[in-house]
Amino acid sequence: MTENAQQQPTAPHTELPTQYAPADVEGPLYERWVERGYFEADEKSDKPAYTIVIPPPNVTGSLHLGHAFEHTLIDALTRRKRMQGYETLWQPGMDHAGIATQNVVERELAKEGKSRHDLGREAFVERVWRWKAESGGQISGQMRRLGDGVAWSRERFTMDEGLSRAVQTIFKRLHDDELIYRAERIINWCPRCLTAISDIEVNYQDDDGELVSMKYGDGDDVIVVATTRAETMLGDTAVAVHPDDERYQHLVGRTVKLPLTDRSIPVVADTHVDPAFGTGAVKVTPAHDPNDFEIGQRHDLPSVTVMDEHAVITAHGPFQGLDRLEARSAIVAALRAEGRIVAEKRPYVHSVGHCSRCRTTIEPRLSMQWWVKVGPLAKAAGDAVREGKVTIHPQEMEKRYFDWVDNLHDWCISRQLWWGHRIPVWYGPQGEVVCVGPDEEPPSGEGWRQDSDVLDTWFSSGLWPFSTLGWPEQTGSLAKFYPNSVLVTGYDILFFWVARMMMFGLYAMDGTPPFHTIALHGMVRDQFGKKMSKSFGNAVNPLDWMDKYGSDALRFTLARGANPGVDVPIGEDWVQGSRNFANKIWNATRFALMNGATVEGPLPAPERMSATDRWILSRLNAVVTEVDALYDDFQFAKLSDALFHFAWDEVFDWYVELSKTTFQAGGEAAEVSQRVLGEVLDVTLRLLHPVVPFVTETLWTTLTGGESVVVAEWPKDSGFRDTAAEKEIGTLQSVITEVRRFRADQGLQPGQRVPARLTLDGTALAPHETAIRQLLRLQPEGEGFTATATLPVAGATVALDLSGTIDVAAERKRLAKDLAAAEKEKSQATAKLGNEAFLAKAPDHVVDKIRTRLAKADEDIARIQAQLERLPQA
């Protein structure tokens, strides 16, 4: 029914231990996979290529749940494709993480009482490389723990020689094409890290601040402005109003006195101003605010810088040398003393940007920096999706992507750091500027110097899909594995990393996008949907859960929560449940092996099989097709759920249980079921392998004697379906389920045996009487049998003698009490919902709760009345 190229008849099965111990299995298995080269990719192979790059984790990092989640999804995709016969490359590597890494090493130096300036640039960079060799990259070992099937021989680092060459090459090309330029503009500046930082490195949060309204000018020229950053008023070069605001028409074109200074500044008219906000007048500080900078450009205003790189006031006067926050209080006090303060609001909650690395409040600052002109690059990135060259999944994320790339501002790529790719530009003594490519000699001689800045980390990681394959050289790997088949990443970096890869890939690779599909996933949250954070006390180290429950349990839990583009809640009890599933797979396979399950030889002809055998094979093929479709749609949660319910409910709870009577009876029927059970487990283990690789490897190799499930063939749907068998077994399941429910309602213990008469003649259930009796613990009716309860189910009749098993009178009394309680609950809920005064005042959630109580009471009443009707007369 399904073929497996690696599966061959083998020696008798090795006996499995009674319990699965992940800690004893996972490490040795992973090393065996690596030693055998299963995860390596051959660029000379004639197999079709399937490529995924790892979103490169920071070299400073360690495996957190977000990594474990993302890696589980990528590993599942690549393991399946490898089994399907693709030459599969999962490209590993790490990012040098400029600011983060420099901060780590600077903190180490601080413990020694030193700064990077004490070492000098060259010695400091050497120190960082030494730290990287000794302490960085612990995440690689954690990836092995998780089971990541990456091509370790191809591991790359964004600062290694090959990737550095790629960075220098694309900088030179962009520069020569006038897509990189140097200009003075407003940037995000961290006064602690002393560097420009990108938008993605700014975290916005609501802070308690102050809103101060103050008077500029005197007499008829007074105009009131408001600000949360009073210290910047020292750098004001204008006041702006809307051109249509009649209140200020008389002031436009005139000047007003700037308090605390000896300067006068003009009043300008600009459409950026919202006349309905505040007083309708805004102070303009071009050197310290991005919007003000744009106003300044439009009106040819000077830019006056009043703070240095440490956010210390540099403006002449009594505030010089004060920290920005000290200056804020001092300036407000001085304005108050002059009678300039109109209003003060404290606290004033507003959104403030903070450095994601050190939490310092960001300072907008006018600075000379290097920029990428993103206009044509961003247009190409948007067109690639619009024209169908690249698909974003789920599709509803396309709008967010277009909103970003269609409105992208030029990108500041220079950073005032020492760790990173140094900008390949040299300045000469006569003002010369020379950009140097990787095969060019930089200019030398007296007065020549290289730019001291390094490039934004996102610049080098934007090249990741092709720089890792050897670009700019035309390598065999580049020809084989570019473009990537799919990018799996979080929706939170759709705008940053993904957009940059799209722009650079299309530019460098002659219009070929870096990947065919962008599959976006959500963020991992705790079981209550709250963001995980050390400060919240809900952060989880995934290694703890892997140690406790096994890597497969963590992986299965994460995959089972992975709906495209949606955040993933996770709790420890869910991981424990997945551990139970791994144990269930283990125990079911162990039972199968003990009862002679085999994969040897062809499947018996359908006419030799029982309806139970044909049913499970029909269901198996349907599940193969269902799982394939869900994989192709990146529906990890649904495919995991489908496999869980098929394996646990249909294979283990039904087919295995129904087969027990067959195995006990022996003969040809048992031999057929042994082969069918072997086939079902073989295919089920292969279907489960990409998500739970360790337990499936152990069980599959034991069951089949095959080399490894990693390189086994992915199951195919043979087309076999038997709707009649599915209907027959569905009827059998209905009977067993209904009688089990009745037994539970009557308080019978699961193992308690009850005399019963089965009337199955003329139904499809007749061949299953032995199985029905065994599964329901029904003994033959015997002498003196009295049918005290009769259940007509699916055309059959099950008559039970409960006279010796329950106290009917006591059971009726208990049920009558429960019925009275349910009816009282219904009466109370009905009365409240019928009270118009109550409904008019009660909150919606309270009314909804009462409606839920009423529905529950109705269900309980119907259930209890049915139980009473089924009880024999006392």
mmCIF file with all atom_site columns, N, CA and C in Angstrom, residues 612-669:
data_model
loop_
_atom_site.group_PDB
_atom_site.id
_atom_site.type_symbol
_atom_site.label_atom_id
_atom_site.label_alt_id
_atom_site.label_comp_id
_atom_site.label_asym_id
_atom_site.label_entity_id
_atom_site.label_seq_id
_atom_site.pdbx_PDB_ins_code
_atom_site.Cartn_x
_atom_site.Cartn_y
_atom_site.Cartn_z
_atom_site.occupancy
_atom_site.B_iso_or_equiv
_atom_site.pdbx_formal_charge
_atom_site.auth_seq_id
_atom_site.auth_comp_id
_atom_site.auth_asym_id
_atom_site.auth_atom_id
_atom_site.pdbx_PDB_model_num
ATOM 1   N N  . THR A 1 612 ? -12.161 -4.582  10.078 1.00 0.00 ? 612 THR A N  1
ATOM 2   C CA . THR A 1 612 ? -11.320 -3.738  10.937 1.00 0.00 ? 612 THR A CA 1
ATOM 3   C C  . THR A 1 612 ? -10.005 -3.399  10.240 1.00 0.00 ? 612 THR A C  1
ATOM 4   N N  . ASP A 1 613 ? -9.396  -4.392  9.591  1.00 0.00 ? 613 ASP A N  1
ATOM 5   C CA . ASP A 1 613 ? -8.148  -4.156  8.860  1.00 0.00 ? 613 ASP A CA 1
ATOM 6   C C  . ASP A 1 613 ? -8.369  -3.177  7.705  1.00 0.00 ? 613 ASP A C  1
ATOM 7   N N  . ARG A 1 614 ? -9.445  -3.420  6.953  1.00 0.00 ? 614 ARG A N  1
ATOM 8   C CA . ARG A 1 614 ? -9.694  -2.553  5.795  1.00 0.00 ? 614 ARG A CA 1
ATOM 9   C C  . ARG A 1 614 ? -10.023 -1.129  6.244  1.00 0.00 ? 614 ARG A C  1
ATOM 10  N N  . TRP A 1 615 ? -10.747 -1.010  7.361  1.00 0.00 ? 615 TRP A N  1
ATOM 11  C CA . TRP A 1 615 ? -11.080 0.320   7.888  1.00 0.00 ? 615 TRP A CA 1
ATOM 12  C C  . TRP A 1 615 ? -9.826  1.115   8.235  1.00 0.00 ? 615 TRP A C  1
ATOM 13  N N  . ILE A 1 616 ? -8.914  0.521   8.975  1.00 0.00 ? 616 ILE A N  1
ATOM 14  C CA . ILE A 1 616 ? -7.754  1.290   9.422  1.00 0.00 ? 616 ILE A CA 1
ATOM 15  C C  . ILE A 1 616 ? -6.849  1.642   8.245  1.00 0.00 ? 616 ILE A C  1
ATOM 16  N N  . LEU A 1 617 ? -6.740  0.772   7.240  1.00 0.00 ? 617 LEU A N  1
ATOM 17  C CA . LEU A 1 617 ? -5.923  1.105   6.066  1.00 0.00 ? 617 LEU A CA 1
ATOM 18  C C  . LEU A 1 617 ? -6.580  2.197   5.233  1.00 0.00 ? 617 LEU A C  1
ATOM 19  N N  . SER A 1 618 ? -7.896  2.192   5.163  1.00 0.00 ? 618 SER A N  1
ATOM 20  C CA . SER A 1 618 ? -8.613  3.242   4.453  1.00 0.00 ? 618 SER A CA 1
ATOM 21  C C  . SER A 1 618 ? -8.410  4.583   5.151  1.00 0.00 ? 618 SER A C  1
ATOM 22  N N  . ARG A 1 619 ? -8.524  4.571   6.477  1.00 0.00 ? 619 ARG A N  1
ATOM 23  C CA . ARG A 1 619 ? -8.312  5.797   7.251  1.00 0.00 ? 619 ARG A CA 1
ATOM 24  C C  . ARG A 1 619 ? -6.860  6.265   7.152  1.00 0.00 ? 619 ARG A C  1
ATOM 25  N N  . LEU A 1 620 ? -5.934  5.324   7.139  1.00 0.00 ? 620 LEU A N  1
ATOM 26  C CA . LEU A 1 620 ? -4.515  5.662   7.054  1.00 0.00 ? 620 LEU A CA 1
ATOM 27  C C  . LEU A 1 620 ? -4.222  6.443   5.779  1.00 0.00 ? 620 LEU A C  1
ATOM 28  N N  . ASN A 1 621 ? -4.726  5.987   4.658  1.00 0.00 ? 621 ASN A N  1
ATOM 29  C CA . ASN A 1 621 ? -4.486  6.674   3.397  1.00 0.00 ? 621 ASN A CA 1
ATOM 30  C C  . ASN A 1 621 ? -5.130  8.060   3.378  1.00 0.00 ? 621 ASN A C  1
ATOM 31  N N  . ALA A 1 622 ? -6.303  8.177   3.976  1.00 0.00 ? 622 ALA A N  1
ATOM 32  C CA . ALA A 1 622 ? -6.963  9.484   4.045  1.00 0.00 ? 622 ALA A CA 1
ATOM 33  C C  . ALA A 1 622 ? -6.132  10.457  4.867  1.00 0.00 ? 622 ALA A C  1
ATOM 34  N N  . VAL A 1 623 ? -5.536  9.958   5.937  1.00 0.00 ? 623 VAL A N  1
ATOM 35  C CA . VAL A 1 623 ? -4.719  10.826  6.792  1.00 0.00 ? 623 VAL A CA 1
ATOM 36  C C  . VAL A 1 623 ? -3.443  11.247  6.074  1.00 0.00 ? 623 VAL A C  1
ATOM 37  N N  . VAL A 1 624 ? -2.847  10.351  5.303  1.00 0.00 ? 624 VAL A N  1
ATOM 38  C CA . VAL A 1 624 ? -1.659  10.714  4.525  1.00 0.00 ? 624 VAL A CA 1
ATOM 39  C C  . VAL A 1 624 ? -1.969  11.904  3.625  1.00 0.00 ? 624 VAL A C  1
ATOM 40  N N  . THR A 1 625 ? -3.082  11.837  2.909  1.00 0.00 ? 625 THR A N  1
ATOM 41  C CA . THR A 1 625 ? -3.468  12.934  2.015  1.00 0.00 ? 625 THR A CA 1
ATOM 42  C C  . THR A 1 625 ? -3.768  14.207  2.788  1.00 0.00 ? 625 THR A C  1
ATOM 43  N N  . GLU A 1 626 ? -4.472  14.065  3.925  1.00 0.00 ? 626 GLU A N  1
ATOM 44  C CA . GLU A 1 626 ? -4.812  15.233  4.740  1.00 0.00 ? 626 GLU A CA 1
ATOM 45  C C  . GLU A 1 626 ? -3.548  15.915  5.269  1.00 0.00 ? 626 GLU A C  1
ATOM 46  N N  . VAL A 1 627 ? -2.608  15.145  5.780  1.00 0.00 ? 627 VAL A N  1
ATOM 47  C CA . VAL A 1 627 ? -1.382  15.709  6.349  1.00 0.00 ? 627 VAL A CA 1
ATOM 48  C C  . VAL A 1 627 ? -0.554  16.393  5.265  1.00 0.00 ? 627 VAL A C  1
ATOM 49  N N  . ASP A 1 628 ? -0.469  15.796  4.088  1.00 0.00 ? 628 ASP A N  1
ATOM 50  C CA . ASP A 1 628 ? 0.268   16.430  2.986  1.00 0.00 ? 628 ASP A CA 1
ATOM 51  C C  . ASP A 1 628 ? -0.313  17.797  2.645  1.00 0.00 ? 628 ASP A C  1
ATOM 52  N N  . ALA A 1 629 ? -1.625  17.872  2.554  1.00 0.00 ? 629 ALA A N  1
ATOM 53  C CA . ALA A 1 629 ? -2.265  19.147  2.209  1.00 0.00 ? 629 ALA A CA 1
ATOM 54  C C  . ALA A 1 629 ? -2.018  20.194  3.289  1.00 0.00 ? 629 ALA A C  1
ATOM 55  N N  . LEU A 1 630 ? -2.045  19.774  4.549  1.00 0.00 ? 630 LEU A N  1
ATOM 56  C CA . LEU A 1 630 ? -1.828  20.718  5.644  1.00 0.00 ? 630 LEU A CA 1
ATOM 57  C C  . LEU A 1 630 ? -0.372  21.179  5.704  1.00 0.00 ? 630 LEU A C  1
ATOM 58  N N  . TYR A 1 631 ? 0.561   20.291  5.418  1.00 0.00 ? 631 TYR A N  1
ATOM 59  C CA . TYR A 1 631 ? 1.974   20.707  5.356  1.00 0.00 ? 631 TYR A CA 1
ATOM 60  C C  . TYR A 1 631 ? 2.160   21.764  4.267  1.00 0.00 ? 631 TYR A C  1
ATOM 61  N N  . ASP A 1 632 ? 1.585   21.528  3.112  1.00 0.00 ? 632 ASP A N  1
ATOM 62  C CA . ASP A 1 632 ? 1.757   22.456  1.993  1.00 0.00 ? 632 ASP A CA 1
ATOM 63  C C  . ASP A 1 632 ? 1.127   23.818  2.282  1.00 0.00 ? 632 ASP A C  1
ATOM 64  N N  . ASP A 1 633 ? 0.207   23.857  3.245  1.00 0.00 ? 633 ASP A N  1
ATOM 65  C CA . ASP A 1 633 ? -0.449  25.114  3.615  1.00 0.00 ? 633 ASP A CA 1
ATOM 66  C C  . ASP A 1 633 ? 0.107   25.667  4.934  1.00 0.00 ? 633 ASP A C  1
ATOM 67  N N  . PHE A 1 634 ? 1.197   25.079  5.442  1.00 0.00 ? 634 PHE A N  1
ATOM 68  C CA . PHE A 1 634 ? 1.861   25.503  6.676  1.00 0.00 ? 634 PHE A CA 1
ATOM 69  C C  . PHE A 1 634 ? 0.910   25.497  7.876  1.00 0.00 ? 634 PHE A C  1
ATOM 70  N N  . GLN A 1 635 ? -0.008  24.536  7.870  1.00 0.00 ? 635 GLN A N  1
ATOM 71  C CA . GLN A 1 635 ? -0.979  24.414  8.956  1.00 0.00 ? 635 GLN A CA 1
ATOM 72  C C  . GLN A 1 635 ? -0.455  23.395  9.975  1.00 0.00 ? 635 GLN A C  1
ATOM 73  N N  . PHE A 1 636 ? 0.576   23.787  10.709 1.00 0.00 ? 636 PHE A N  1
ATOM 74  C CA . PHE A 1 636 ? 1.236   22.859  11.629 1.00 0.00 ? 636 PHE A CA 1
ATOM 75  C C  . PHE A 1 636 ? 0.306   22.406  12.749 1.00 0.00 ? 636 PHE A C  1
ATOM 76  N N  . ALA A 1 637 ? -0.504  23.309  13.263 1.00 0.00 ? 637 ALA A N  1
ATOM 77  C CA . ALA A 1 637 ? -1.404  22.942  14.351 1.00 0.00 ? 637 ALA A CA 1
ATOM 78  C C  . ALA A 1 637 ? -2.411  21.891  13.879 1.00 0.00 ? 637 ALA A C  1
ATOM 79  N N  . LYS A 1 638 ? -2.976  22.100  12.721 1.00 0.00 ? 638 LYS A N  1
ATOM 80  C CA . LYS A 1 638 ? -3.994  21.175  12.226 1.00 0.00 ? 638 LYS A CA 1
ATOM 81  C C  . LYS A 1 638 ? -3.396  19.817  11.864 1.00 0.00 ? 638 LYS A C  1
ATOM 82  N N  . LEU A 1 639 ? -2.210  19.797  11.254 1.00 0.00 ? 639 LEU A N  1
ATOM 83  C CA . LEU A 1 639 ? -1.627  18.507  10.882 1.00 0.00 ? 639 LEU A CA 1
ATOM 84  C C  . LEU A 1 639 ? -1.201  17.746  12.137 1.00 0.00 ? 639 LEU A C  1
ATOM 85  N N  . SER A 1 640 ? -0.692  18.465  13.144 1.00 0.00 ? 640 SER A N  1
ATOM 86  C CA . SER A 1 640 ? -0.311  17.804  14.393 1.00 0.00 ? 640 SER A CA 1
ATOM 87  C C  . SER A 1 640 ? -1.531  17.237  15.094 1.00 0.00 ? 640 SER A C  1
ATOM 88  N N  . ASP A 1 641 ? -2.612  18.000  15.065 1.00 0.00 ? 641 ASP A N  1
ATOM 89  C CA . ASP A 1 641 ? -3.846  17.541  15.695 1.00 0.00 ? 641 ASP A CA 1
ATOM 90  C C  . ASP A 1 641 ? -4.418  16.335  14.955 1.00 0.00 ? 641 ASP A C  1
ATOM 91  N N  . ALA A 1 642 ? -4.355  16.371  13.622 1.00 0.00 ? 642 ALA A N  1
ATOM 92  C CA . ALA A 1 642 ? -4.847  15.236  12.827 1.00 0.00 ? 642 ALA A CA 1
ATOM 93  C C  . ALA A 1 642 ? -4.054  13.977  13.145 1.00 0.00 ? 642 ALA A C  1
ATOM 94  N N  . LEU A 1 643 ? -2.737  14.102  13.244 1.00 0.00 ? 643 LEU A N  1
ATOM 95  C CA . LEU A 1 643 ? -1.898  12.946  13.556 1.00 0.00 ? 643 LEU A CA 1
ATOM 96  C C  . LEU A 1 643 ? -2.138  12.454  14.977 1.00 0.00 ? 643 LEU A C  1
ATOM 97  N N  . PHE A 1 644 ? -2.303  13.391  15.897 1.00 0.00 ? 644 PHE A N  1
ATOM 98  C CA . PHE A 1 644 ? -2.553  13.007  17.286 1.00 0.00 ? 644 PHE A CA 1
ATOM 99  C C  . PHE A 1 644 ? -3.818  12.165  17.380 1.00 0.00 ? 644 PHE A C  1
ATOM 100 N N  . HIS A 1 645 ? -4.908  12.663  16.807 1.00 0.00 ? 645 HIS A N  1
ATOM 101 C CA . HIS A 1 645 ? -6.181  11.953  16.939 1.00 0.00 ? 645 HIS A CA 1
ATOM 102 C C  . HIS A 1 645 ? -6.195  10.652  16.141 1.00 0.00 ? 645 HIS A C  1
ATOM 103 N N  . PHE A 1 646 ? -5.544  10.634  14.993 1.00 0.00 ? 646 PHE A N  1
ATOM 104 C CA . PHE A 1 646 ? -5.488  9.374   14.246 1.00 0.00 ? 646 PHE A CA 1
ATOM 105 C C  . PHE A 1 646 ? -4.686  8.339   15.027 1.00 0.00 ? 646 PHE A C  1
ATOM 106 N N  . ALA A 1 647 ? -3.506  8.739   15.505 1.00 0.00 ? 647 ALA A N  1
ATOM 107 C CA . ALA A 1 647 ? -2.644  7.778   16.200 1.00 0.00 ? 647 ALA A CA 1
ATOM 108 C C  . ALA A 1 647 ? -3.284  7.317   17.509 1.00 0.00 ? 647 ALA A C  1
ATOM 109 N N  . TRP A 1 648 ? -3.681  8.279   18.328 1.00 0.00 ? 648 TRP A N  1
ATOM 110 C CA . TRP A 1 648 ? -4.180  7.915   19.660 1.00 0.00 ? 648 TRP A CA 1
ATOM 111 C C  . TRP A 1 648 ? -5.578  7.296   19.575 1.00 0.00 ? 648 TRP A C  1
ATOM 112 N N  . ASP A 1 649 ? -6.498  8.000   18.900 1.00 0.00 ? 649 ASP A N  1
ATOM 113 C CA . ASP A 1 649 ? -7.897  7.555   18.919 1.00 0.00 ? 649 ASP A CA 1
ATOM 114 C C  . ASP A 1 649 ? -8.126  6.337   18.027 1.00 0.00 ? 649 ASP A C  1
ATOM 115 N N  . GLU A 1 650 ? -7.689  6.449   16.770 1.00 0.00 ? 650 GLU A N  1
ATOM 116 C CA . GLU A 1 650 ? -8.056  5.399   15.816 1.00 0.00 ? 650 GLU A CA 1
ATOM 117 C C  . GLU A 1 650 ? -7.106  4.201   15.847 1.00 0.00 ? 650 GLU A C  1
ATOM 118 N N  . VAL A 1 651 ? -5.804  4.467   15.872 1.00 0.00 ? 651 VAL A N  1
ATOM 119 C CA . VAL A 1 651 ? -4.859  3.342   15.855 1.00 0.00 ? 651 VAL A CA 1
ATOM 120 C C  . VAL A 1 651 ? -4.756  2.688   17.226 1.00 0.00 ? 651 VAL A C  1
ATOM 121 N N  . PHE A 1 652 ? -4.427  3.499   18.248 1.00 0.00 ? 652 PHE A N  1
ATOM 122 C CA . PHE A 1 652 ? -4.143  2.905   19.553 1.00 0.00 ? 652 PHE A CA 1
ATOM 123 C C  . PHE A 1 652 ? -5.405  2.523   20.320 1.00 0.00 ? 652 PHE A C  1
ATOM 124 N N  . ASP A 1 653 ? -6.394  3.411   20.360 1.00 0.00 ? 653 ASP A N  1
ATOM 125 C CA . ASP A 1 653 ? -7.586  3.139   21.173 1.00 0.00 ? 653 ASP A CA 1
ATOM 126 C C  . ASP A 1 653 ? -8.603  2.234   20.479 1.00 0.00 ? 653 ASP A C  1
ATOM 127 N N  . TRP A 1 654 ? -8.588  2.185   19.155 1.00 0.00 ? 654 TRP A N  1
ATOM 128 C CA . TRP A 1 654 ? -9.566  1.355   18.462 1.00 0.00 ? 654 TRP A CA 1
ATOM 129 C C  . TRP A 1 654 ? -8.933  0.164   17.753 1.00 0.00 ? 654 TRP A C  1
ATOM 130 N N  . TYR A 1 655 ? -8.035  0.441   16.807 1.00 0.00 ? 655 TYR A N  1
ATOM 131 C CA . TYR A 1 655 ? -7.534  -0.695  16.031 1.00 0.00 ? 655 TYR A CA 1
ATOM 132 C C  . TYR A 1 655 ? -6.749  -1.674  16.904 1.00 0.00 ? 655 TYR A C  1
ATOM 133 N N  . VAL A 1 656 ? -5.863  -1.160  17.744 1.00 0.00 ? 656 VAL A N  1
ATOM 134 C CA . VAL A 1 656 ? -5.081  -2.054  18.604 1.00 0.00 ? 656 VAL A CA 1
ATOM 135 C C  . VAL A 1 656 ? -6.010  -2.837  19.525 1.00 0.00 ? 656 VAL A C  1
ATOM 136 N N  . GLU A 1 657 ? -7.000  -2.150  20.113 1.00 0.00 ? 657 GLU A N  1
ATOM 137 C CA . GLU A 1 657 ? -7.911  -2.852  21.022 1.00 0.00 ? 657 GLU A CA 1
ATOM 138 C C  . GLU A 1 657 ? -8.752  -3.891  20.286 1.00 0.00 ? 657 GLU A C  1
ATOM 139 N N  . LEU A 1 658 ? -9.246  -3.519  19.101 1.00 0.00 ? 658 LEU A N  1
ATOM 140 C CA . LEU A 1 658 ? -10.055 -4.475  18.338 1.00 0.00 ? 658 LEU A CA 1
ATOM 141 C C  . LEU A 1 658 ? -9.223  -5.670  17.864 1.00 0.00 ? 658 LEU A C  1
ATOM 142 N N  . SER A 1 659 ? -7.922  -5.447  17.674 1.00 0.00 ? 659 SER A N  1
ATOM 143 C CA . SER A 1 659 ? -7.055  -6.521  17.176 1.00 0.00 ? 659 SER A CA 1
ATOM 144 C C  . SER A 1 659 ? -6.695  -7.528  18.255 1.00 0.00 ? 659 SER A C  1
ATOM 145 N N  . LYS A 1 660 ? -6.881  -7.151  19.504 1.00 0.00 ? 660 LYS A N  1
ATOM 146 C CA . LYS A 1 660 ? -6.471  -8.067  20.584 1.00 0.00 ? 660 LYS A CA 1
ATOM 147 C C  . LYS A 1 660 ? -7.201  -9.404  20.505 1.00 0.00 ? 660 LYS A C  1
ATOM 148 N N  . THR A 1 661 ? -8.489  -9.334  20.211 1.00 0.00 ? 661 THR A N  1
ATOM 149 C CA . THR A 1 661 ? -9.243  -10.592 20.113 1.00 0.00 ? 661 THR A CA 1
ATOM 150 C C  . THR A 1 661 ? -8.751  -11.424 18.939 1.00 0.00 ? 661 THR A C  1
ATOM 151 N N  . THR A 1 662 ? -8.359  -10.748 17.846 1.00 0.00 ? 662 THR A N  1
ATOM 152 C CA . THR A 1 662 ? -7.840  -11.460 16.680 1.00 0.00 ? 662 THR A CA 1
ATOM 153 C C  . THR A 1 662 ? -6.519  -12.142 17.012 1.00 0.00 ? 662 THR A C  1
ATOM 154 N N  . PHE A 1 663 ? -5.634  -11.428 17.689 1.00 0.00 ? 663 PHE A N  1
ATOM 155 C CA . PHE A 1 663 ? -4.337  -12.008 18.049 1.00 0.00 ? 663 PHE A CA 1
ATOM 156 C C  . PHE A 1 663 ? -4.510  -13.173 19.026 1.00 0.00 ? 663 PHE A C  1
ATOM 157 N N  . GLN A 1 664 ? -5.462  -13.042 19.939 1.00 0.00 ? 664 GLN A N  1
ATOM 158 C CA . GLN A 1 664 ? -5.702  -14.119 20.899 1.00 0.00 ? 664 GLN A CA 1
ATOM 159 C C  . GLN A 1 664 ? -6.220  -15.376 20.216 1.00 0.00 ? 664 GLN A C  1
ATOM 160 N N  . ALA A 1 665 ? -7.031  -15.178 19.163 1.00 0.00 ? 665 ALA A N  1
ATOM 161 C CA . ALA A 1 665 ? -7.595  -16.325 18.450 1.00 0.00 ? 665 ALA A CA 1
ATOM 162 C C  . ALA A 1 665 ? -6.565  -17.010 17.567 1.00 0.00 ? 665 ALA A C  1
ATOM 163 N N  . GLY A 1 666 ? -5.590  -16.253 17.071 1.00 0.00 ? 666 GLY A N  1
ATOM 164 C CA . GLY A 1 666 ? -4.555  -16.826 16.218 1.00 0.00 ? 666 GLY A CA 1
ATOM 165 C C  . GLY A 1 666 ? -5.074  -17.170 14.828 1.00 0.00 ? 666 GLY A C  1
ATOM 166 N N  . GLY A 1 667 ? -4.290  -17.924 14.083 1.00 0.00 ? 667 GLY A N  1
ATOM 167 C CA . GLY A 1 667 ? -4.700  -18.344 12.754 1.00 0.00 ? 667 GLY A CA 1
ATOM 168 C C  . GLY A 1 667 ? -4.417  -17.313 11.680 1.00 0.00 ? 667 GLY A C  1
ATOM 169 N N  . GLU A 1 668 ? -5.037  -17.509 10.507 1.00 0.00 ? 668 GLU A N  1
ATOM 170 C CA . GLU A 1 668 ? -4.779  -16.642 9.358  1.00 0.00 ? 668 GLU A CA 1
ATOM 171 C C  . GLU A 1 668 ? -5.191  -15.201 9.633  1.00 0.00 ? 668 GLU A C  1
ATOM 172 N N  . ALA A 1 669 ? -6.331  -15.009 10.299 1.00 0.00 ? 669 ALA A N  1
ATOM 173 C CA . ALA A 1 669 ? -6.796  -13.647 10.583 1.00 0.00 ? 669 ALA A CA 1
ATOM 174 C C  . ALA A 1 669 ? -5.758  -12.885 11.399 1.00 0.00 ? 669 ALA A C  1
#
